[in-house]
Short mmCIF file of C-alpha atoms in Angstrom, two decimals:
data_model
loop_
_atom_site.label_atom_id
_atom_site.label_comp_id
_atom_site.label_asym_id
_atom_site.label_seq_id
_atom_site.Cartn_x
_atom_site.Cartn_y
_atom_site.Cartn_z
CA MET A 1 0.00 0.00 0.00
CA LYS A 2 1.82 3.12 -1.24
CA ASN A 3 0.25 5.38 1.40
CA LYS A 4 0.88 2.97 4.25
CA GLU A 5 3.09 5.36 6.24
CA ILE A 6 0.63 8.26 6.30
CA TYR A 7 -2.19 5.86 7.21
CA ARG A 8 -0.04 4.57 10.08
CA ARG A 9 0.72 8.08 11.36
CA ALA A 10 -2.93 9.09 11.07
CA LEU A 11 -4.06 6.05 13.02
CA LEU A 12 -1.40 6.61 15.71
CA LEU A 13 -2.91 10.03 16.29
CA ALA A 14 -6.53 9.16 15.65
CA VAL A 15 -6.92 5.86 17.51
CA PRO A 16 -6.30 7.33 21.00
CA MET A 17 -8.75 10.11 20.11
CA MET A 18 -11.25 7.50 18.91
CA ILE A 19 -10.84 5.57 22.15
CA GLN A 20 -11.19 8.67 24.30
CA ASN A 21 -14.15 10.11 22.41
CA GLY A 22 -15.64 6.67 21.87
CA ILE A 23 -15.55 5.90 25.57
CA THR A 24 -16.94 9.35 26.34
CA ASN A 25 -19.75 8.78 23.88
CA MET A 26 -20.26 5.29 25.27
CA VAL A 27 -20.85 6.93 28.64
CA SER A 28 -23.32 9.31 27.00
CA LEU A 29 -24.98 6.26 25.46
CA ILE A 30 -25.18 4.47 28.80
CA ASP A 31 -26.45 7.68 30.44
CA ASN A 32 -29.00 7.94 27.69
CA ILE A 33 -30.25 4.40 28.20
CA MET A 34 -30.30 4.75 31.99
CA VAL A 35 -32.20 8.03 31.80
CA GLY A 36 -34.43 6.50 29.12
CA SER A 37 -35.49 3.89 31.66
CA LEU A 38 -37.02 6.73 33.72
CA GLY A 39 -39.49 7.52 30.93
CA THR A 40 -39.81 9.42 27.67
CA GLU A 41 -40.01 12.82 29.38
CA ALA A 42 -36.68 12.34 31.17
CA MET A 43 -35.02 11.08 27.98
CA THR A 44 -36.36 13.98 25.93
CA ALA A 45 -35.32 16.55 28.56
CA VAL A 46 -31.73 15.31 28.66
CA SER A 47 -31.67 15.21 24.86
CA ILE A 48 -32.78 18.86 24.57
CA VAL A 49 -30.24 20.10 27.13
CA GLY A 50 -27.57 17.98 25.47
CA GLN A 51 -28.29 19.70 22.17
CA LEU A 52 -27.84 23.13 23.80
CA ILE A 53 -24.62 22.18 25.60
CA PHE A 54 -23.36 20.72 22.32
CA VAL A 55 -23.47 24.26 20.88
CA PHE A 56 -21.27 25.48 23.76
CA ASN A 57 -18.86 22.55 23.39
CA LEU A 58 -18.38 23.19 19.69
CA SER A 59 -17.85 26.87 20.40
CA ILE A 60 -14.95 25.87 22.65
CA PHE A 61 -13.55 23.57 19.95
CA GLY A 62 -13.89 26.36 17.40
CA GLY A 63 -12.25 28.94 19.63
CA LEU A 64 -9.29 26.65 20.30
CA SER A 65 -8.92 25.44 16.73
CA GLY A 66 -7.53 28.74 15.45
CA PRO A 67 -4.54 28.71 17.83
CA GLY A 68 -4.34 24.96 17.18
CA ILE A 69 -3.56 25.53 13.50
CA PHE A 70 -0.56 27.59 14.57
CA GLY A 71 0.34 25.09 17.31
CA ALA A 72 0.60 22.19 14.83
CA GLN A 73 2.73 24.26 12.46
CA PHE A 74 4.95 25.54 15.31
CA TYR A 75 5.49 21.90 16.32
CA GLY A 76 6.49 21.05 12.75
CA GLN A 77 8.89 24.02 12.94
CA GLU A 78 10.17 22.83 16.37
CA ASN A 79 9.32 26.23 17.88
CA THR A 80 8.58 25.68 21.60
CA GLU A 81 7.98 29.35 22.41
CA GLY A 82 5.43 29.51 19.60
CA ILE A 83 3.56 26.55 21.14
CA ARG A 84 3.56 28.33 24.53
CA SER A 85 1.99 31.39 22.92
CA THR A 86 -0.76 29.33 21.29
CA PHE A 87 -1.45 27.56 24.62
CA ARG A 88 -1.81 30.92 26.40
CA MET A 89 -4.08 32.18 23.67
CA LYS A 90 -6.24 29.07 24.08
CA THR A 91 -6.47 29.65 27.84
CA ILE A 92 -7.74 33.21 27.38
CA ILE A 93 -10.26 32.11 24.74
CA ALA A 94 -11.50 29.23 26.93
CA ILE A 95 -12.13 31.54 29.90
CA ILE A 96 -13.99 34.11 27.77
CA CYS A 97 -16.14 31.45 26.05
CA SER A 98 -16.97 29.81 29.39
CA LEU A 99 -18.11 33.08 30.93
CA GLY A 100 -20.24 33.81 27.87
CA GLY A 101 -21.78 30.34 27.84
CA LEU A 102 -22.56 30.47 31.54
CA ALA A 103 -24.27 33.85 31.16
CA VAL A 104 -26.43 32.66 28.25
CA PHE A 105 -27.58 29.50 30.03
CA LEU A 106 -28.35 31.32 33.28
CA LEU A 107 -30.29 34.12 31.60
CA PHE A 108 -32.00 32.29 28.73
CA GLY A 109 -31.82 28.56 29.55
CA GLU A 110 -35.55 28.04 30.07
CA ASN A 111 -36.42 30.01 26.93
CA LEU A 112 -34.03 27.91 24.87
CA ILE A 113 -35.51 24.68 26.22
CA ASN A 114 -39.02 25.85 25.42
CA LEU A 115 -38.09 26.24 21.74
CA TYR A 116 -38.14 22.43 21.51
CA LEU A 117 -41.45 21.98 23.34
CA ASN A 118 -43.75 23.48 20.71
CA GLY A 119 -44.66 20.29 18.87
CA GLU A 120 -47.89 18.47 19.70
CA SER A 121 -47.76 15.13 21.53
CA ALA A 122 -50.40 12.94 23.10
CA ASP A 123 -47.90 10.75 24.96
CA ILE A 124 -45.33 13.22 26.33
CA ASP A 125 -45.96 15.63 29.24
CA LYS A 126 -44.42 18.97 28.24
CA ALA A 127 -44.47 20.44 31.76
CA LEU A 128 -42.66 17.43 33.19
CA THR A 129 -40.14 17.48 30.34
CA LEU A 130 -39.40 21.16 31.06
CA LYS A 131 -38.97 20.44 34.78
CA TYR A 132 -36.48 17.64 34.10
CA ALA A 133 -34.58 19.75 31.57
CA LYS A 134 -34.17 22.65 33.99
CA GLU A 135 -32.95 20.29 36.73
CA TYR A 136 -30.41 18.71 34.41
CA LEU A 137 -29.13 22.03 33.02
CA SER A 138 -28.71 23.64 36.47
CA VAL A 139 -26.21 20.95 37.49
CA MET A 140 -24.45 20.63 34.13
CA LEU A 141 -23.42 24.29 34.25
CA ILE A 142 -20.86 23.39 36.94
CA GLN A 143 -18.72 21.49 34.43
CA ILE A 144 -18.40 24.31 31.90
CA PHE A 145 -15.03 25.67 33.11
CA PRO A 146 -13.36 22.28 33.69
CA PHE A 147 -14.47 21.13 30.23
CA ALA A 148 -13.01 24.21 28.56
CA LEU A 149 -9.64 23.92 30.33
CA ILE A 150 -9.40 20.19 29.61
CA GLN A 151 -9.69 21.05 25.91
CA VAL A 152 -6.87 23.61 26.19
CA TYR A 153 -4.51 20.90 27.42
CA ALA A 154 -5.86 18.02 25.33
CA THR A 155 -5.72 19.87 22.00
CA THR A 156 -2.19 21.16 22.62
CA LEU A 157 -0.95 17.73 23.66
CA ARG A 158 -2.38 16.23 20.47
CA GLU A 159 -0.84 18.94 18.31
CA THR A 160 2.53 18.05 19.81
CA GLY A 161 2.05 14.35 19.08
CA ASP A 162 0.65 13.06 22.40
CA SER A 163 -2.89 11.67 22.27
CA LEU A 164 -2.34 9.25 25.18
CA LYS A 165 -2.87 11.54 28.18
CA PRO A 166 -6.23 12.94 26.99
CA MET A 167 -7.30 9.36 26.21
CA VAL A 168 -6.40 8.05 29.68
CA GLY A 169 -8.12 11.01 31.33
CA GLY A 170 -11.21 10.24 29.28
CA VAL A 171 -11.15 6.56 30.21
CA VAL A 172 -10.87 7.27 33.95
CA SER A 173 -13.68 9.83 33.80
CA VAL A 174 -15.87 7.32 32.00
CA VAL A 175 -15.49 4.76 34.77
CA VAL A 176 -16.41 7.41 37.35
CA ASP A 177 -19.40 8.51 35.28
CA ILE A 178 -20.82 5.00 34.82
CA VAL A 179 -20.44 4.09 38.49
CA PHE A 180 -22.00 7.28 39.81
CA ASN A 181 -24.75 7.25 37.20
CA TYR A 182 -25.81 3.84 38.47
CA ILE A 183 -25.61 4.95 42.10
CA LEU A 184 -27.26 8.38 41.78
CA ILE A 185 -29.90 7.77 39.11
CA TYR A 186 -31.33 4.66 40.77
CA GLY A 187 -30.37 5.28 44.42
CA LYS A 188 -28.01 2.35 44.99
CA PHE A 189 -25.74 1.65 48.01
CA GLY A 190 -27.79 3.88 50.29
CA ALA A 191 -27.68 6.96 48.02
CA PRO A 192 -30.92 8.79 47.21
CA ALA A 193 -32.52 8.08 43.81
CA LEU A 194 -31.97 11.44 42.08
CA GLY A 195 -33.04 10.49 38.55
CA VAL A 196 -32.16 13.12 35.97
CA ARG A 197 -30.35 15.29 38.53
CA GLY A 198 -28.24 12.27 39.51
CA ALA A 199 -27.18 11.78 35.89
CA ALA A 200 -25.98 15.38 35.75
CA ILE A 201 -24.08 15.12 39.06
CA ALA A 202 -22.30 11.98 37.83
CA THR A 203 -21.24 13.78 34.64
CA VAL A 204 -19.89 16.74 36.62
CA LEU A 205 -17.90 14.46 38.95
CA ALA A 206 -16.44 12.64 35.95
CA ARG A 207 -15.43 15.92 34.33
CA PHE A 208 -13.50 17.05 37.42
CA VAL A 209 -11.72 13.69 37.56
CA GLU A 210 -10.71 14.01 33.89
CA PHE A 211 -9.54 17.57 34.54
CA THR A 212 -7.32 16.39 37.41
CA VAL A 213 -5.80 13.44 35.54
CA VAL A 214 -4.95 15.28 32.32
CA ILE A 215 -3.51 18.42 33.90
CA ILE A 216 -1.51 16.81 36.73
CA TRP A 217 -0.06 14.16 34.40
CA ALA A 218 0.88 16.72 31.75
CA HIS A 219 2.68 18.95 34.28
CA ALA A 220 4.40 15.94 35.83
CA ARG A 221 6.03 15.34 32.43
CA LYS A 222 7.21 18.88 31.75
CA ASN A 223 10.58 17.51 30.72
CA LYS A 224 8.78 15.95 27.74
CA HIS A 225 6.19 18.68 27.22
CA THR A 226 8.69 21.52 27.39
CA PHE A 227 6.11 24.12 26.35
CA LEU A 228 4.57 23.75 29.85
CA GLN A 229 7.75 24.97 31.55
CA GLY A 230 6.93 28.43 32.90
CA ILE A 231 3.63 28.42 31.02
CA TYR A 232 1.75 30.50 33.63
CA ARG A 233 4.46 33.07 34.34
CA THR A 234 2.52 35.30 32.00
CA LEU A 235 -0.49 35.19 29.70
CA LEU A 236 0.99 37.86 27.45
CA ILE A 237 1.33 36.92 23.78
CA PRO A 238 3.44 38.70 21.12
CA LYS A 239 1.16 41.32 19.61
CA GLU A 240 1.66 40.40 15.96
CA LEU A 241 1.21 36.69 16.62
CA ALA A 242 -1.92 37.34 18.69
CA LYS A 243 -3.33 39.39 15.83
CA LYS A 244 -2.60 36.64 13.28
CA ILE A 245 -4.15 33.99 15.53
CA LEU A 246 -7.29 36.05 16.11
CA ILE A 247 -7.71 36.65 12.38
CA LYS A 248 -7.72 32.88 11.85
CA THR A 249 -9.67 32.07 15.02
CA LEU A 250 -12.72 34.29 14.62
CA PRO A 251 -13.98 32.58 11.44
CA ILE A 252 -13.46 29.12 12.99
CA PHE A 253 -15.15 30.10 16.26
CA SER A 254 -18.04 31.65 14.36
CA ASN A 255 -18.22 28.60 12.14
CA GLU A 256 -18.37 26.06 14.96
CA PHE A 257 -20.85 28.15 16.96
CA LEU A 258 -23.12 28.77 13.99
CA TRP A 259 -22.79 25.21 12.69
CA ALA A 260 -23.74 23.74 16.08
CA GLY A 261 -26.51 26.34 16.30
CA GLY A 262 -27.62 25.22 12.85
CA LEU A 263 -27.90 21.62 14.06
CA ALA A 264 -29.91 22.82 17.06
CA ALA A 265 -32.14 24.86 14.72
CA LEU A 266 -32.66 21.81 12.49
CA THR A 267 -33.73 19.75 15.50
CA GLN A 268 -36.09 22.55 16.49
CA CYS A 269 -37.60 22.45 12.98
CA TYR A 270 -38.04 18.69 13.22
CA SER A 271 -39.61 19.04 16.70
CA SER A 272 -42.49 21.01 15.15
CA ARG A 273 -43.74 17.66 13.86
CA GLY A 274 -44.07 16.36 17.45
CA LEU A 275 -41.97 15.63 20.53
CA GLU A 276 -41.86 11.99 19.40
CA ILE A 277 -39.47 13.17 16.68
CA VAL A 278 -37.10 14.67 19.28
CA ALA A 279 -37.18 11.40 21.23
CA GLY A 280 -36.57 9.35 18.06
CA LEU A 281 -33.65 11.56 17.06
CA ASN A 282 -32.23 11.18 20.57
CA ILE A 283 -32.15 7.40 20.14
CA SER A 284 -30.53 7.72 16.72
CA ASN A 285 -27.96 10.28 17.84
CA ALA A 286 -26.96 8.19 20.85
CA ILE A 287 -25.68 5.29 18.73
CA CYS A 288 -24.58 7.30 15.67
CA ASN A 289 -22.47 9.62 17.83
CA LEU A 290 -20.73 6.56 19.25
CA LEU A 291 -19.49 5.61 15.79
CA ASN A 292 -18.93 9.02 14.24
CA VAL A 293 -15.96 9.48 16.60
CA VAL A 294 -14.06 7.50 13.97
CA PHE A 295 -14.31 10.09 11.21
CA VAL A 296 -14.13 13.01 13.66
CA ALA A 297 -10.82 11.68 15.04
CA LEU A 298 -9.48 10.95 11.56
CA GLY A 299 -10.44 14.48 10.48
CA SER A 300 -8.54 15.94 13.44
CA ALA A 301 -5.54 13.77 12.54
CA VAL A 302 -5.71 15.04 8.94
CA GLY A 303 -5.59 18.63 10.21
CA ILE A 304 -2.70 17.99 12.60
CA LEU A 305 -0.55 15.95 10.20
CA THR A 306 -1.15 18.29 7.28
CA GLY A 307 -0.43 21.30 9.49
CA GLN A 308 2.84 19.79 10.67
CA THR A 309 3.87 19.04 7.07
CA LEU A 310 2.98 22.58 5.96
CA GLY A 311 5.00 23.96 8.89
CA ALA A 312 7.98 21.95 7.64
CA MET A 313 7.39 23.43 4.14
CA GLU A 314 6.84 20.03 2.51
CA TYR A 315 3.98 21.25 0.36
CA GLU A 316 3.82 18.49 -2.25
CA LYS A 317 3.78 15.85 0.47
CA ALA A 318 0.99 17.70 2.30
CA GLU A 319 -1.16 17.70 -0.84
CA LYS A 320 -0.53 14.04 -1.59
CA ASP A 321 -1.19 12.95 1.99
CA SER A 322 -4.41 14.94 2.26
CA PHE A 323 -6.01 13.17 -0.72
CA ALA A 324 -4.89 9.76 0.53
CA LEU A 325 -6.42 10.42 3.96
CA MET A 326 -9.72 11.62 2.48
CA LYS A 327 -10.17 8.36 0.62
CA PHE A 328 -9.05 6.37 3.65
CA THR A 329 -11.61 8.11 5.89
CA GLY A 330 -14.44 7.64 3.38
CA GLY A 331 -13.65 3.92 3.07
CA ILE A 332 -13.69 3.35 6.82
CA CYS A 333 -17.02 5.17 7.10
CA ALA A 334 -18.55 2.81 4.51
CA ILE A 335 -17.82 -0.03 6.96
CA LEU A 336 -19.53 1.93 9.75
CA THR A 337 -22.61 2.28 7.55
CA VAL A 338 -23.00 -1.50 7.39
CA ILE A 339 -22.57 -1.82 11.17
CA LEU A 340 -25.18 0.84 11.96
CA ILE A 341 -27.79 -0.57 9.61
CA ALA A 342 -27.22 -4.04 11.05
CA ILE A 343 -27.99 -2.91 14.62
CA SER A 344 -30.69 -0.35 13.79
CA GLY A 345 -33.53 -2.72 14.63
CA VAL A 346 -32.08 -3.89 17.95
CA PHE A 347 -30.75 -0.71 19.54
CA PRO A 348 -34.08 1.19 20.00
CA THR A 349 -35.50 -1.75 22.01
CA LEU A 350 -33.14 -0.78 24.86
CA TYR A 351 -35.34 2.26 25.60
CA ASP A 352 -38.45 2.21 27.77
CA THR A 353 -40.60 4.23 25.39
CA THR A 354 -43.40 3.83 22.85
CA ASP A 355 -43.26 1.64 19.73
CA GLU A 356 -43.70 4.75 17.58
CA ILE A 357 -40.62 6.42 19.06
CA ARG A 358 -38.60 3.21 18.69
CA ARG A 359 -39.62 3.04 15.02
CA TYR A 360 -38.55 6.64 14.45
CA GLY A 361 -35.26 5.87 16.16
CA GLN A 362 -34.61 2.88 13.88
CA LEU A 363 -35.38 4.78 10.67
CA PHE A 364 -33.33 7.83 11.69
CA ILE A 365 -30.38 5.50 12.37
CA ILE A 366 -30.67 3.95 8.90
CA ILE A 367 -30.87 7.32 7.13
CA THR A 368 -27.92 8.73 9.10
CA ALA A 369 -25.87 5.59 8.43
CA CYS A 370 -26.35 5.90 4.67
CA PHE A 371 -24.64 9.30 4.76
CA PHE A 372 -21.70 8.27 6.96
CA PRO A 373 -19.23 7.99 4.02
CA VAL A 374 -20.31 11.46 2.89
CA GLN A 375 -19.70 12.86 6.39
CA GLY A 376 -16.31 11.16 6.67
CA PHE A 377 -15.02 12.47 3.34
CA LEU A 378 -16.46 15.91 4.06
CA ASN A 379 -14.80 16.05 7.49
CA ALA A 380 -11.40 15.29 5.96
CA LEU A 381 -11.96 17.97 3.32
CA TYR A 382 -12.85 20.49 6.00
CA PHE A 383 -9.74 19.85 8.11
CA THR A 384 -7.51 19.91 5.05
CA LEU A 385 -8.74 23.37 4.11
CA ARG A 386 -8.38 24.52 7.70
CA SER A 387 -4.84 23.18 8.17
CA GLY A 388 -3.51 25.87 5.82
CA GLY A 389 -5.39 28.61 7.64
CA LYS A 390 -8.20 29.06 5.09
CA THR A 391 -10.64 29.68 7.89
CA LEU A 392 -12.84 32.15 6.04
CA ILE A 393 -13.41 29.59 3.29
CA THR A 394 -14.35 26.90 5.82
CA PHE A 395 -16.69 29.41 7.49
CA LEU A 396 -18.54 29.97 4.20
CA PHE A 397 -18.26 26.31 3.29
CA ASP A 398 -19.74 25.02 6.54
CA SER A 399 -21.89 27.22 8.78
CA VAL A 400 -22.95 29.85 6.24
CA TYR A 401 -24.10 27.02 3.98
CA SER A 402 -26.05 25.48 6.87
CA TRP A 403 -27.88 28.71 7.74
CA ALA A 404 -28.38 29.87 4.16
CA ILE A 405 -29.50 26.52 2.70
CA SER A 406 -30.13 23.70 5.18
CA VAL A 407 -32.05 25.49 7.95
CA PRO A 408 -34.37 27.54 5.68
CA LEU A 409 -35.13 24.47 3.57
CA ALA A 410 -35.92 22.39 6.67
CA LEU A 411 -38.16 25.18 7.96
CA VAL A 412 -40.11 25.31 4.70
CA LEU A 413 -40.37 21.53 4.34
CA CYS A 414 -41.48 21.02 7.96
CA HIS A 415 -44.07 23.80 8.07
CA LEU A 416 -45.31 24.16 4.50
CA THR A 417 -45.25 20.70 2.93
CA PRO A 418 -46.98 17.35 3.63
CA LEU A 419 -43.68 15.43 3.30
CA SER A 420 -42.99 12.93 6.08
CA ILE A 421 -40.34 13.87 8.63
CA LEU A 422 -38.20 10.96 7.43
CA ALA A 423 -38.20 12.25 3.85
CA ILE A 424 -37.34 15.75 5.09
CA TYR A 425 -34.49 14.41 7.22
CA ALA A 426 -33.04 12.49 4.26
CA ILE A 427 -33.28 15.55 1.99
CA ILE A 428 -31.42 17.74 4.50
CA GLN A 429 -28.71 15.09 4.94
CA SER A 430 -28.23 14.83 1.16
CA LEU A 431 -27.36 18.54 0.90
CA ASP A 432 -23.86 17.72 2.17
CA ILE A 433 -23.09 16.08 -1.20
CA ILE A 434 -23.03 19.57 -2.72
CA LYS A 435 -20.47 20.63 -0.11
CA ILE A 436 -18.26 17.67 -1.02
CA VAL A 437 -18.18 18.71 -4.68
CA VAL A 438 -17.30 22.32 -3.85
CA GLY A 439 -14.77 21.35 -1.17
CA TYR A 440 -13.01 18.84 -3.41
CA ILE A 441 -12.58 21.47 -6.14
CA LEU A 442 -11.08 23.90 -3.59
CA VAL A 443 -8.65 21.32 -2.23
CA LYS A 444 -7.71 20.14 -5.73
CA ARG A 445 -6.75 23.70 -6.68
CA GLY A 446 -4.35 23.82 -3.73
CA ILE A 447 -5.51 27.20 -2.43
CA TRP A 448 -5.19 25.90 1.12
CA ILE A 449 -1.44 25.25 0.92
CA SER A 450 0.37 27.87 3.02
CA ASN A 451 2.84 28.24 5.90
CA LEU A 452 1.52 30.50 8.65
CA VAL A 453 4.53 30.43 11.01
CA SER A 454 7.55 30.97 8.79
CA GLU A 455 7.97 34.52 10.06
CA ASN A 456 7.70 33.52 13.74
#
């Protein structure tokens, strides 16, 4: 296999990320099933709050990705001081985003939840769903700052070639989460049965454990991670570098925030057809998110490896490797499609809910699975474009497209046509094929190939 070496390097980076994110999503899956055993209202409430927190999480990823582009290229350039500057920039961004997210949830949390409770339903109690959602959100807010700071460390460690520490931290937190979910949701070993609130407390405890493991371990190995030596003596960043990072960061932050907001808006459009749709999507997302960690991790590896190669000024190699990794990712996702379809009939039976909701869950899984290869290839395209700092293009390519095309079309189809929700969902998913065509042309032209750190 002529591309064997780049596949090997990608997997060395991606597999620990897959394990970490896969285990994290496995916990979310177990949480989902445990909460689902409390009833449809509890399951739907956690799903709605999860969708809102997902927007915050992606905002953090977006805010840190801009400095991360520079971090990967500084590592390829062997510039330790440059990596320190990107780490400090990430810390400032994480604090600002966390304060903003906390303010939004405290001031407008109930209003945001209510956006998803407009659909008619004969089987789901809206008032009870709102009560559960508010309980869950009030506890989950505690983990906002630890989550953001974990990402500062985890992303920088990965950019410098170490995916192991974030993975181990994730594994330990998962064990804590599963144990305390069982104890606090159901009231085992003398603990009170806290239901939805117990699920949130378990998640917060797990997040603090992950925070402790990743940060203490990283600082204990400062001889290896030399960028951490003296990292907090100052948070000052060279003015010109800070300006360059911000120019690249703002489009990525805006993109991730708006893209996640677009997904939330799509779910809100679908919810107008009934709360059963939200519950069915929750079942589908629980299992699909477990497997999509594969192409998400591979996409991140594409961005890191390509960024390092660009930083070393090996432009022809960067172009060749990027195309090889796109095809590799798409091929792996085709295998995931088969797996998802095979289990689509069994997985929804794990939930204590109505037959109608289980049927929706099964069909949403099948539709999502059919587009997995599209998502995998598209993710690799996106990170390739971003690795060279073409953040404005990825902003237009991703979130602007979602808000200009996907969300308006979903709104029209849901409110003004007799099409079934399944047909609408499939149509919206298929729009990503257009993005693949456009993205492939952009990558083929090589407009993304650039070195951002040669002057630093």
